[in-house]
Every structure is written in C-alpha cells, then in structure tokens.
Short mmCIF file of C-alpha atoms and ligand atoms in Angstrom, two decimals:
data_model
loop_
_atom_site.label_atom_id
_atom_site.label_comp_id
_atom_site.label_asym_id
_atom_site.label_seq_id
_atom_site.Cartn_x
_atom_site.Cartn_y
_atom_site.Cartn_z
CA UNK A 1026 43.09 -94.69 43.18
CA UNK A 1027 44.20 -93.77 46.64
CA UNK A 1028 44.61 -90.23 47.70
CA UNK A 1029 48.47 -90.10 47.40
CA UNK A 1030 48.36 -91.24 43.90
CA UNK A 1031 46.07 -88.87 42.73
CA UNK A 1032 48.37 -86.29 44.59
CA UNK A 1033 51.41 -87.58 42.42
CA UNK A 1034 49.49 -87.60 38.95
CA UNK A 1035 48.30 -83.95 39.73
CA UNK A 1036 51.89 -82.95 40.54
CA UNK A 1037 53.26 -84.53 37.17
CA UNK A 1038 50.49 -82.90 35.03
CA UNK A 1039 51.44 -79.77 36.39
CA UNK A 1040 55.05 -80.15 36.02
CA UNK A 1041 54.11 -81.29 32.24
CA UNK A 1042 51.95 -77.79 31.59
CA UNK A 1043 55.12 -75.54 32.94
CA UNK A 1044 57.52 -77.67 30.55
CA UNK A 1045 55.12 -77.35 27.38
CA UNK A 1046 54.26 -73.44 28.30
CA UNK A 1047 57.61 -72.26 29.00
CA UNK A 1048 59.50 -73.04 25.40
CA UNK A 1049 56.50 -71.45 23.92
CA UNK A 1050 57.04 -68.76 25.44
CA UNK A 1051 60.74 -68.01 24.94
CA UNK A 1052 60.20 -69.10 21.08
CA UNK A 1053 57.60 -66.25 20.66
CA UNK A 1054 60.96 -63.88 21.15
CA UNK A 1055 63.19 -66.00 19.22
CA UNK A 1056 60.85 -66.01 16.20
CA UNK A 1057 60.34 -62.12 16.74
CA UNK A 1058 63.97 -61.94 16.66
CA UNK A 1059 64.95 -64.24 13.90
CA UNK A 1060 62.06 -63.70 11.82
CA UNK A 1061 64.18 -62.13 8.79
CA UNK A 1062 66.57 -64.34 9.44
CA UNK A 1063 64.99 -67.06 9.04
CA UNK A 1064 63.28 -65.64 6.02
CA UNK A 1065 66.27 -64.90 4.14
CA UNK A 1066 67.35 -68.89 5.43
CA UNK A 1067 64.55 -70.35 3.83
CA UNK A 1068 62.41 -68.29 1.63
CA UNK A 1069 65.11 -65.91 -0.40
CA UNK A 1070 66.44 -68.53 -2.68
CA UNK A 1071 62.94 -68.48 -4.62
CA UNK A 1072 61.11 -64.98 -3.12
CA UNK A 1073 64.04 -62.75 -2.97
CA UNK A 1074 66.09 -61.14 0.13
CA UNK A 1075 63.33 -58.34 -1.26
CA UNK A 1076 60.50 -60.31 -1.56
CA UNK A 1077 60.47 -60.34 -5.51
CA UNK A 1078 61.18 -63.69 -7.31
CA UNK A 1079 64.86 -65.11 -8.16
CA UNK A 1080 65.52 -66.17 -11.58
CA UNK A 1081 65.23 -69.92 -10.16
CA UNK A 1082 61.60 -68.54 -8.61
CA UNK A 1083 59.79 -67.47 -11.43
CA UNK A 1084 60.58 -70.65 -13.22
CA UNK A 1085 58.01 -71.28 -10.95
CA UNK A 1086 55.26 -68.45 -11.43
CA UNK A 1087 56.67 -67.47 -7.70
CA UNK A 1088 54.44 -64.70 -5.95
CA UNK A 1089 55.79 -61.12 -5.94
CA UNK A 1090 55.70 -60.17 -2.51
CA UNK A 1091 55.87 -56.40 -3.57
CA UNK A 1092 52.63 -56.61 -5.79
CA UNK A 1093 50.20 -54.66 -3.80
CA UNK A 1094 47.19 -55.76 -5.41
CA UNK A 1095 48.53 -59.55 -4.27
CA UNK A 1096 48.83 -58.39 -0.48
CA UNK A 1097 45.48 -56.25 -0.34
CA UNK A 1098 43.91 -59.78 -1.60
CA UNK A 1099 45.51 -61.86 0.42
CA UNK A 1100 44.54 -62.72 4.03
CA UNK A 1101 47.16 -63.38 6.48
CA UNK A 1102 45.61 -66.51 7.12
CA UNK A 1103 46.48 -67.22 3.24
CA UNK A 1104 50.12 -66.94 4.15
CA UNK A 1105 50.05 -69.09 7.36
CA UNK A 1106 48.97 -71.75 5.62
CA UNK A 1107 50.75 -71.51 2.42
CA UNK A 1108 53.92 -71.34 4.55
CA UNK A 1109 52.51 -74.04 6.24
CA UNK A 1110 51.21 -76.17 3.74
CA UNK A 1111 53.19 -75.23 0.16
CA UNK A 1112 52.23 -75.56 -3.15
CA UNK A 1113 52.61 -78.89 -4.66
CA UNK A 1114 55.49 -78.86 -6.86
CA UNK A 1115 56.27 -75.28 -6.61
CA UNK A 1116 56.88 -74.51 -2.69
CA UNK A 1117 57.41 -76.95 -0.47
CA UNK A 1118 55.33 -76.86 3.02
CA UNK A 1119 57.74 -75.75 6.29
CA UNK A 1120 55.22 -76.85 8.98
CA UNK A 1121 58.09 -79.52 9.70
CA UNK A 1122 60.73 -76.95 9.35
CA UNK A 1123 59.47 -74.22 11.30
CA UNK A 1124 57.11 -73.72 14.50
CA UNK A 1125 53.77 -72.27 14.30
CA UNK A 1126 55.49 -69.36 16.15
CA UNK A 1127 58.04 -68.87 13.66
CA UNK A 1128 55.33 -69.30 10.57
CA UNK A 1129 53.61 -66.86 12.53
CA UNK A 1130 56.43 -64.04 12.58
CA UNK A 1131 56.76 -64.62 8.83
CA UNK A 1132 53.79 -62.83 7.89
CA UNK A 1133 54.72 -59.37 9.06
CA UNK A 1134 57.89 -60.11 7.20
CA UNK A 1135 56.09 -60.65 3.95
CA UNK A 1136 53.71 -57.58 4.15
CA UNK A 1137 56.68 -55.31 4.95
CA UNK A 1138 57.79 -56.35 1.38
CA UNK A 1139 54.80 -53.80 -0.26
CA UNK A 1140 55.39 -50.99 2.23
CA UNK A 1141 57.74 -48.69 0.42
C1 HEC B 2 61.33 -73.57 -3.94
C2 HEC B 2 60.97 -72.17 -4.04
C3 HEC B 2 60.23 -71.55 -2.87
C4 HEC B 2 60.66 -71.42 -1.57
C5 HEC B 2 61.97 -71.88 -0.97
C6 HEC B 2 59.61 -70.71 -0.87
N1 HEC B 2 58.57 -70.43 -1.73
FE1 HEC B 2 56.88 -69.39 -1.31
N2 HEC B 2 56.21 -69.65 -3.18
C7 HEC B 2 56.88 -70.32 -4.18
C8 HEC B 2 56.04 -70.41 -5.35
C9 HEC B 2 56.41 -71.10 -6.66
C10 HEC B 2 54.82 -69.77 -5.02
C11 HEC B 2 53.57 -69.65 -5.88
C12 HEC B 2 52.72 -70.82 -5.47
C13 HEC B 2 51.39 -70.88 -6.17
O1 HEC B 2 51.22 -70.28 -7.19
O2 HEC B 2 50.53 -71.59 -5.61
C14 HEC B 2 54.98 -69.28 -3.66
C15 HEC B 2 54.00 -68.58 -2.99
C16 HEC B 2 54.14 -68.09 -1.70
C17 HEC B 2 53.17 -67.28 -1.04
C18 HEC B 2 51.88 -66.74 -1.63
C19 HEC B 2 50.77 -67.68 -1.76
C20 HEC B 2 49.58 -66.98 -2.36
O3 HEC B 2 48.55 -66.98 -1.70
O4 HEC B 2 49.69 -66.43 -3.45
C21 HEC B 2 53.65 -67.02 0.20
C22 HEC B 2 52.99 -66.19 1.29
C23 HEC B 2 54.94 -67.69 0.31
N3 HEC B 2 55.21 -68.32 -0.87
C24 HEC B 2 55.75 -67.64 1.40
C25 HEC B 2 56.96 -68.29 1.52
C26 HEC B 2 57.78 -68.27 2.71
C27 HEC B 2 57.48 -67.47 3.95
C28 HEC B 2 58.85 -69.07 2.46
C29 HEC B 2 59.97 -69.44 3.43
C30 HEC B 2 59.56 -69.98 4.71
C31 HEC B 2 58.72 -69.56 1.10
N4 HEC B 2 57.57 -69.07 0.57
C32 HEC B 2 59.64 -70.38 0.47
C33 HEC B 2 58.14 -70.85 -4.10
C34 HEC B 2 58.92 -70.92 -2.95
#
C-alpha cells in the first residue's frame, strides 16, 4: 500500500464514522419525541393506552404496567430486552421493528404507568 492509498482508505473510514454517528444522533430526539407515540402504535393494543391489559391482552396473562410490586421487581434491563426479545407466543420481539434508541425511550414510558 502506497501512501496515497492509505490517505484515501483513512478519508472513507472517516466519512463512514460521521454517516453511522450522525442518524444516531438525531434518532436519540426522535425516540424522545415519539416515545408515546410509538407506544400507543405498538404496545396499546395488548398493554393499554394506560398501561393495563386490553381484553385481547389478558387472554394472554399480559403484564399490568400499573402493578407496583411488578415495576419495583423489575429491572429496566428486564424491559429492554423483553421489548427486545418478546415472549414466545404471547409478545412478539420489536428488535426488528424498533431501534435500540427507540426500545430505549420505552422504558421511561412504562414506569410512568405506576406513578400516580
Ligand atoms: C400481542 C400483545 C402484546 C403486544 C403488542 C405487546 N406486548 Fe408486551 N407483553 C405481552 C404479554 C402477553 C406479556 C407477558 C409476557 C410473559 O408473561 O412473559 C407482556 C409483557 C411485557 C413486559 C413485561 C415483561 C416482564 O418482565 O414481566 C414489558 C416490559 C412489555 N410487555 C413491553 C411491551 C412494549 C414496550 C410493547 C410495544 C413495543 C409491547 N410490550 C407490546 C403482550 C404484548
């Protein structure tokens, strides 16, 4: 490798780091944004606008958000990856579906749900 091409492979590595930094950035916002939003998208139709389970959700023994002995008990590291990962059968994983990012700004979401 000559000098110049090691210039142009440095240049392009860069370039790659400011394209894969900068969206990750600007999603951090979004997510903070959207974060009930995209709760109420794709979480209310079995947990609730409120958290609680829908008729269709406790057909499948779906958490109660609001239980406060669930959310002193639970980690939020529980809740990543159950968002993340799902329950087989009951709750499907959204680690296709949503960003680490937006899994992220689900969790405050959730524990707001016991705060009343
Ligand atoms: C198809 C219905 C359904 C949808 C949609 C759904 N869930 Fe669930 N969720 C469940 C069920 C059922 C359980 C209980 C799973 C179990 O017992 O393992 C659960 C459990 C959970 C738990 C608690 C796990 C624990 O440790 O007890 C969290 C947190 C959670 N869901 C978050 C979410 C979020 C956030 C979304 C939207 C991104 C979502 N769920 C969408 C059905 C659903």
């Amino acid at each position: 490798m000559d000098k110049r091409r090691i210039f142009k492979v440095t240049s392009v590595v860069v370039a790659l780091n400011a394209i894969a930094c900068f969206p990750a950035i600007s999603m951090t916002k979004a997510a903070k944004i959207d974060a009930m939003k995209l709760y109420n998208k794709h979480c209310s139709a079995c947990h609730d606008k409120k958290g609680k389970p829908t008729d269709f959700g406790k057909e499948l023994e779906t958490t109660d958000f609001t239980d406060k002995n669930w959310q002193s008990n639970t980690s939020d590291e529980k809740i990543i990856k159950q968002i993340t990962d799902g329950t087989n059968e009951k709750m499907m994983p959204f680690k296709e579906k949503l960003s680490v990012n937006e899994i992220g700004a689900l969790v405050p979401v959730i524990r707001n749900f016991a705060k009343k």
